[in-house]
Coordinates of C-alpha atoms and ligand atoms in Angstrom, one line a residue:
M110 CA 184.2 104.9 31.5
K111 CA 184.5 108.7 31.1
F112 CA 188.1 110.0 30.8
V113 CA 189.3 106.5 29.9
D114 CA 187.3 105.1 27.0
E115 CA 187.8 108.1 24.8
Y116 CA 191.5 107.9 25.3
R117 CA 191.5 104.2 24.3
D118 CA 189.5 104.9 21.2
A119 CA 190.7 102.6 18.3
E120 CA 190.0 105.1 15.5
G121 CA 191.7 107.9 17.4
T122 CA 194.7 105.7 18.1
A123 CA 194.9 104.6 14.4
R124 CA 194.7 108.3 13.2
L125 CA 197.5 109.3 15.5
A126 CA 199.7 106.4 14.5
E127 CA 199.2 107.4 10.8
A128 CA 200.0 111.0 11.6
I129 CA 203.2 109.9 13.3
G130 CA 204.1 107.9 10.2
R131 CA 203.5 110.9 8.0
A132 CA 205.5 113.2 10.2
T133 CA 208.6 110.9 10.5
T134 CA 211.3 111.3 7.8
R135 CA 214.3 110.1 9.8
P136 CA 215.1 108.0 13.0
H137 CA 214.3 109.3 16.4
A138 CA 214.7 107.7 19.8
I139 CA 212.2 108.8 22.4
M140 CA 212.3 107.9 26.0
E141 CA 209.1 107.6 28.0
I142 CA 210.0 108.5 31.6
C143 CA 207.3 106.7 33.5
G144 CA 207.0 103.0 34.1
G145 CA 203.2 103.4 33.8
Q146 CA 203.7 104.6 30.3
T147 CA 206.0 101.7 29.5
H148 CA 203.2 99.3 30.7
A149 CA 200.6 101.0 28.6
I150 CA 202.9 100.9 25.5
M151 CA 203.4 97.1 26.0
R152 CA 199.8 96.4 27.0
F153 CA 198.3 98.1 24.0
G154 CA 201.1 97.3 21.5
L155 CA 201.6 101.0 20.8
D156 CA 205.3 100.5 19.7
T157 CA 204.1 98.1 17.0
L158 CA 202.0 100.9 15.5
L159 CA 205.0 103.2 15.0
P160 CA 207.1 103.6 11.9
D161 CA 210.4 101.9 11.8
G162 CA 212.3 105.1 12.4
I163 CA 210.8 105.6 15.9
T164 CA 212.4 103.8 18.8
L165 CA 210.9 104.0 22.2
I166 CA 213.4 103.8 25.1
H167 CA 212.1 102.9 28.5
G168 CA 213.2 105.3 31.2
P169 CA 213.9 105.2 35.0
G170 CA 210.4 106.3 36.1
C171 CA 209.5 103.4 38.3
P172 CA 210.1 104.5 41.9
V173 CA 210.3 100.9 43.2
C174 CA 212.9 100.0 40.6
V175 CA 215.3 102.9 41.3
T176 CA 215.2 102.5 45.1
P177 CA 218.8 101.4 45.8
V178 CA 219.7 98.1 47.4
V179 CA 221.3 99.9 50.3
Q180 CA 218.0 101.5 51.1
I181 CA 216.1 98.2 51.1
D182 CA 218.8 96.9 53.4
R183 CA 218.2 99.9 55.7
A184 CA 214.4 99.1 55.7
I185 CA 215.1 95.5 56.5
A186 CA 217.4 96.6 59.4
L187 CA 214.7 98.8 60.7
A188 CA 212.1 96.0 60.4
S189 CA 214.3 93.8 62.5
W190 CA 214.8 96.5 65.2
P191 CA 213.1 95.6 68.5
G192 CA 209.9 97.6 69.0
V193 CA 209.8 98.9 65.4
V194 CA 206.9 98.5 62.9
L195 CA 208.1 99.0 59.3
C196 CA 205.3 100.1 57.0
S197 CA 205.6 100.0 53.3
F198 CA 203.6 100.0 50.1
G199 CA 203.0 96.4 48.8
D200 CA 205.3 96.8 45.8
M201 CA 208.4 97.1 48.0
M202 CA 207.8 93.9 49.9
R203 CA 209.5 91.6 47.3
V204 CA 212.2 93.9 46.0
P205 CA 215.5 92.1 46.7
G206 CA 218.0 93.7 49.1
S207 CA 221.5 92.4 49.1
G208 CA 220.5 89.4 51.2
Q209 CA 216.7 89.2 51.5
D210 CA 213.5 91.2 50.9
L211 CA 211.0 92.7 53.4
L212 CA 208.8 89.6 53.2
G213 CA 211.9 87.6 54.2
A214 CA 212.5 90.0 57.1
R215 CA 208.9 89.5 58.2
A216 CA 209.3 85.7 58.0
R217 CA 212.3 86.0 60.3
G218 CA 210.2 87.9 62.9
G219 CA 210.4 91.5 61.8
D220 CA 207.2 93.5 62.0
V221 CA 206.6 94.6 58.4
R222 CA 203.2 95.8 57.4
M223 CA 201.7 96.7 54.1
V224 CA 199.8 100.0 54.0
Y225 CA 198.0 101.9 51.3
S226 CA 198.9 105.4 52.5
P227 CA 201.4 107.1 54.8
L228 CA 198.4 108.2 56.8
D229 CA 197.7 104.6 57.6
A230 CA 201.2 104.5 59.2
V231 CA 200.4 107.7 61.2
R232 CA 197.2 106.1 62.4
L233 CA 199.1 103.0 63.5
A234 CA 201.5 105.1 65.5
K235 CA 198.6 106.8 67.2
E236 CA 197.0 103.5 68.1
Q237 CA 200.2 101.9 69.3
P238 CA 202.2 104.5 71.2
E239 CA 204.4 101.8 72.7
R240 CA 205.8 100.9 69.2
Q241 CA 208.0 103.0 66.9
V242 CA 206.3 103.2 63.4
V243 CA 208.6 103.8 60.4
F244 CA 207.1 104.5 57.0
F245 CA 209.3 103.6 54.0
A246 CA 208.7 106.8 51.9
I247 CA 209.5 106.0 48.3
G248 CA 208.3 107.6 45.1
F249 CA 208.7 110.5 42.8
E250 CA 207.3 114.0 43.2
T251 CA 203.8 112.5 43.0
T252 CA 203.9 110.8 46.4
A253 CA 206.1 113.3 48.3
P254 CA 203.2 115.7 49.2
A255 CA 201.3 112.9 50.9
N256 CA 204.4 111.9 52.8
A257 CA 205.0 115.6 53.8
L258 CA 201.3 115.7 55.0
A259 CA 201.9 112.5 57.1
V260 CA 204.9 114.1 58.8
K261 CA 202.9 117.3 59.5
Q262 CA 200.0 115.3 60.9
A263 CA 202.3 113.3 63.1
R264 CA 203.6 116.5 64.6
A265 CA 200.1 118.0 65.0
L266 CA 199.1 114.8 66.9
G267 CA 202.2 115.1 69.1
L268 CA 203.4 111.6 68.0
D269 CA 207.1 110.9 68.9
N270 CA 206.8 107.3 67.6
F271 CA 206.4 108.1 63.9
S272 CA 209.3 108.6 61.4
I273 CA 210.0 108.1 57.7
L274 CA 212.8 106.4 55.8
S275 CA 212.9 108.9 52.9
S276 CA 213.9 107.5 49.5
H277 CA 212.3 110.0 47.3
V278 CA 213.6 110.7 43.8
L279 CA 213.1 113.7 41.5
V280 CA 212.7 113.5 37.7
P281 CA 214.5 116.5 36.3
P282 CA 218.0 115.7 37.7
A283 CA 217.6 112.1 36.4
M284 CA 216.8 113.4 32.9
E285 CA 219.8 115.6 33.0
A286 CA 222.0 112.7 34.2
I287 CA 220.7 110.6 31.2
L288 CA 221.2 113.4 28.7
G289 CA 224.7 114.1 30.1
A290 CA 225.9 110.5 29.8
P291 CA 228.4 110.0 26.9
D292 CA 226.4 107.0 25.6
C293 CA 223.0 108.8 25.6
R294 CA 220.9 108.1 22.6
V295 CA 217.7 109.9 23.7
N296 CA 216.5 112.5 21.2
G297 CA 213.3 113.4 23.0
F298 CA 211.3 112.7 26.2
L299 CA 207.8 111.9 27.1
A300 CA 207.6 113.5 30.6
A301 CA 205.4 111.8 33.2
G302 CA 202.0 113.4 33.4
H303 CA 201.3 112.6 37.0
V304 CA 204.6 114.1 38.2
C305 CA 203.8 117.3 36.2
T306 CA 200.2 117.4 37.7
V307 CA 202.0 118.1 41.0
M308 CA 205.0 120.0 39.9
G309 CA 204.0 121.6 36.6
F310 CA 206.6 121.7 33.8
T311 CA 208.6 124.9 34.2
Q312 CA 211.5 122.9 35.6
Y313 CA 211.9 121.1 32.3
E314 CA 212.2 124.3 30.2
P315 CA 215.9 124.9 30.9
I316 CA 216.7 121.2 30.3
A317 CA 215.0 121.3 26.9
V318 CA 217.0 124.4 25.9
R319 CA 220.4 123.2 27.4
Y320 CA 220.3 119.8 25.8
R321 CA 218.3 120.8 22.7
T322 CA 215.9 118.0 23.5
P323 CA 212.1 118.2 23.1
I324 CA 210.1 117.3 26.3
V325 CA 206.4 116.5 25.9
V326 CA 204.2 116.2 29.0
T327 CA 202.3 113.0 28.3
G328 CA 199.5 111.0 29.9
F329 CA 199.0 107.2 30.2
E330 CA 196.3 106.1 27.8
P331 CA 197.0 105.0 24.2
V332 CA 195.7 108.3 22.7
D333 CA 197.7 110.3 25.3
I334 CA 200.9 108.5 24.5
L335 CA 200.6 108.6 20.8
Q336 CA 199.7 112.3 21.0
G337 CA 202.9 112.8 23.1
I338 CA 205.0 110.9 20.5
L339 CA 203.5 113.0 17.7
C340 CA 204.3 116.3 19.4
C341 CA 207.8 115.0 20.1
V342 CA 208.3 113.9 16.5
R343 CA 207.0 117.1 15.1
Q344 CA 209.5 119.1 17.2
L345 CA 212.4 116.8 16.2
E346 CA 211.6 117.0 12.5
S347 CA 211.4 120.8 12.6
G348 CA 214.5 121.2 14.7
R349 CA 212.7 122.6 17.7
A350 CA 213.4 121.7 21.3
G351 CA 210.9 123.0 23.8
V352 CA 208.4 121.8 26.4
E353 CA 204.9 121.0 25.3
N354 CA 201.9 120.0 27.3
A355 CA 200.0 117.1 25.7
Y356 CA 198.2 116.2 28.9
R357 CA 196.2 119.4 29.4
R358 CA 193.2 117.7 31.0
S359 CA 195.4 117.1 34.1
V360 CA 198.5 119.3 33.9
Q361 CA 198.8 123.1 34.4
R362 CA 202.0 124.9 33.8
E363 CA 202.5 125.7 37.5
G364 CA 201.3 122.2 38.7
N365 CA 199.4 122.0 42.0
P366 CA 200.6 125.0 44.1
S367 CA 199.2 123.6 47.4
A368 CA 200.9 120.2 46.9
R369 CA 204.1 121.9 45.9
A370 CA 204.0 124.2 48.9
L371 CA 203.5 121.2 51.2
L372 CA 206.4 119.3 49.6
E373 CA 208.7 122.4 49.8
E374 CA 207.8 123.1 53.4
V375 CA 208.8 119.7 54.7
F376 CA 211.5 118.5 52.2
E377 CA 214.5 119.9 50.5
P378 CA 216.6 118.6 47.6
A379 CA 219.4 116.3 48.6
P380 CA 221.9 113.9 46.8
Q381 CA 220.2 110.6 46.1
Q382 CA 221.5 107.1 45.2
W383 CA 219.6 105.5 42.3
R384 CA 219.6 101.8 41.7
G385 CA 221.9 101.2 38.7
L386 CA 222.5 104.9 38.1
G387 CA 224.6 105.8 41.2
E388 CA 224.3 109.1 43.1
I389 CA 222.7 112.0 41.3
P390 CA 223.2 115.4 43.0
G391 CA 219.9 117.1 44.0
S392 CA 217.8 114.2 42.9
G393 CA 216.3 113.2 46.2
L394 CA 214.4 114.7 49.1
A395 CA 215.6 115.0 52.7
L396 CA 213.5 116.4 55.6
R397 CA 214.3 120.0 56.3
A398 CA 216.0 120.9 59.6
A399 CA 212.7 121.8 61.2
W400 CA 211.3 118.2 60.5
R401 CA 214.5 116.1 61.0
D402 CA 213.3 114.5 64.2
F403 CA 211.0 112.5 61.9
D404 CA 214.0 111.1 60.0
A405 CA 214.3 107.3 60.8
C406 CA 218.0 107.3 59.9
R407 CA 218.6 109.9 62.7
R408 CA 216.3 108.3 65.2
F409 CA 217.9 104.8 64.9
E410 CA 221.6 104.0 65.0
L411 CA 221.7 101.9 61.8
G412 CA 225.5 102.1 61.5
D413 CA 227.2 102.2 58.2
I414 CA 225.2 99.9 55.9
T415 CA 226.7 99.3 52.5
A416 CA 225.4 97.1 49.8
E417 CA 226.5 95.8 46.5
E418 CA 224.1 95.6 43.6
S419 CA 223.5 92.2 42.0
T420 CA 226.1 91.4 39.3
E421 CA 223.6 89.3 37.4
C422 CA 220.8 91.9 37.2
I423 CA 221.4 94.5 34.5
S424 CA 218.6 96.8 35.8
G425 CA 221.0 99.8 35.8
Q426 CA 221.4 99.5 32.1
I427 CA 217.7 99.0 31.6
L428 CA 216.8 102.0 33.7
Q429 CA 219.1 104.2 31.6
G430 CA 217.6 102.8 28.4
L431 CA 220.8 101.2 27.3
K432 CA 219.4 97.7 27.2
R433 CA 216.0 96.0 27.1
P434 CA 214.7 93.4 29.4
G435 CA 215.0 90.7 26.7
E436 CA 218.8 91.3 26.6
C437 CA 219.2 90.3 30.2
P438 CA 220.3 86.6 30.3
A439 CA 218.2 86.0 33.3
F440 CA 215.0 87.3 31.9
G441 CA 212.1 84.8 32.1
T442 CA 214.5 82.0 33.2
R443 CA 216.3 82.7 36.5
C444 CA 214.3 85.9 36.9
T445 CA 210.5 85.8 36.9
P446 CA 207.8 87.7 38.9
E447 CA 207.6 84.7 41.2
H448 CA 211.4 84.6 41.7
P449 CA 212.7 88.1 40.9
L450 CA 216.4 88.9 40.9
G451 CA 215.8 92.6 40.5
A452 CA 213.3 95.3 41.2
P453 CA 212.1 95.9 37.6
M454 CA 210.7 92.3 37.6
V455 CA 208.7 92.9 40.8
S456 CA 207.2 96.4 40.5
G457 CA 203.9 97.0 38.8
E458 CA 205.7 99.7 36.8
G459 CA 208.9 97.8 36.1
A460 CA 210.1 97.4 32.5
C461 CA 211.0 93.7 33.0
A462 CA 207.6 93.0 34.5
A463 CA 206.0 94.7 31.5
Y464 CA 208.0 92.6 29.0
Y465 CA 207.3 89.4 31.0
R466 CA 203.6 90.1 31.1
Y467 CA 203.1 91.2 27.5
R468 CA 206.1 90.1 25.4
R469 CA 207.7 87.1 26.8
N470 CA 206.4 84.9 24.0
A471 CA 207.5 87.3 21.3
A472 CA 209.7 85.6 18.6
P473 CA 213.4 86.2 19.1
E474 CA 214.7 88.7 16.6
A475 CA 218.0 88.9 14.7
G476 CA 220.6 89.7 17.3
G477 CA 219.0 87.3 19.8
E478 CA 216.5 89.6 21.6
G479 CA 213.2 88.0 22.5
V480 CA 211.5 91.5 22.4
S481 CA 210.6 94.0 19.8
P482 CA 213.0 96.9 19.2
Ligands
SF4_285 S1 215.2 90.4 34.0 FE1 215.5 90.4 36.2 S2 217.7 90.2 36.5 FE2 217.3 90.9 34.4 S3 217.4 93.1 34.5 FE3 215.3 92.5 34.8 S4 215.0 92.4 37.0 FE4 217.2 92.3 36.6

């Protein structure tokens, strides 16, 4: 398959792994931001090709995983609201809130529907003017333009029965929060290629300089990921800390100007709660004043919903790269994809799901981990 096979090429992969080995003279910890990259690393065993000195740390780039419990509870409250249809992507359906998940809300009579696009929800609102349709708008900068488009289309169609529950998150403030934490052990980042396809990478330049940390824009296939690691290692070894684009076939420096303009017309930065990470200033997207009548939280009197995160699930530490899934006592026992205790075990991009799928039979290592370092 063009644009896939050549980036899974065994010879190219081996060549890059050797180059990383030659370039590495001391330990480096590199965080891949995106859960899609984590899954590719596990699926293709890329971490096993690296020299001992290179540690890959899995980052918070799974939008389902970082959606806070309180926001799931708000979605469940909306789904149970008389006359409301709550539309969501499939991944969100089984993410535990503080009491139940969206599938549970549906079983109790809530109208919860799975959609593939926010425009499906707009279409539903047009077809059912007697119902209030709410779209659960989660995701990083990659999905925000489509959600902005849905809001604009709803207004163009004159729909007063469509709104969104915005739970968008932005990558650069999260990277800064990770780098600013006292226990941070990240020496370099692989930035998420699809986010940069939309946003470009100029936002990362001040971060790389301020924290003296290399940031390499990286894709999702084995050759892409190893190329990103090689660029990062070369910077670390030579004492440089800049932004490099190792995903040129998709990413331009300025990103996609049309998508950015759409996003910036409808949304503005806002404080955002992250599961396990707490509130990060400027790390979310709220509807601008001109579009606020599409804000589900304003349209419905949800009251003051508060929620506690599970005390058993250590997803907060996993999302910060402080622990690995195998270090969670519930991993593979009380927490499985069939019976998840936390979002990282549910999501197709979650780190716990990746380890469960590709590493759960790995021999336990010294220190008790059932996963590779
Ligand atoms: S294994 Fe389950 S309980 Fe443990 S951190 Fe992952 S999602 Fe949470």
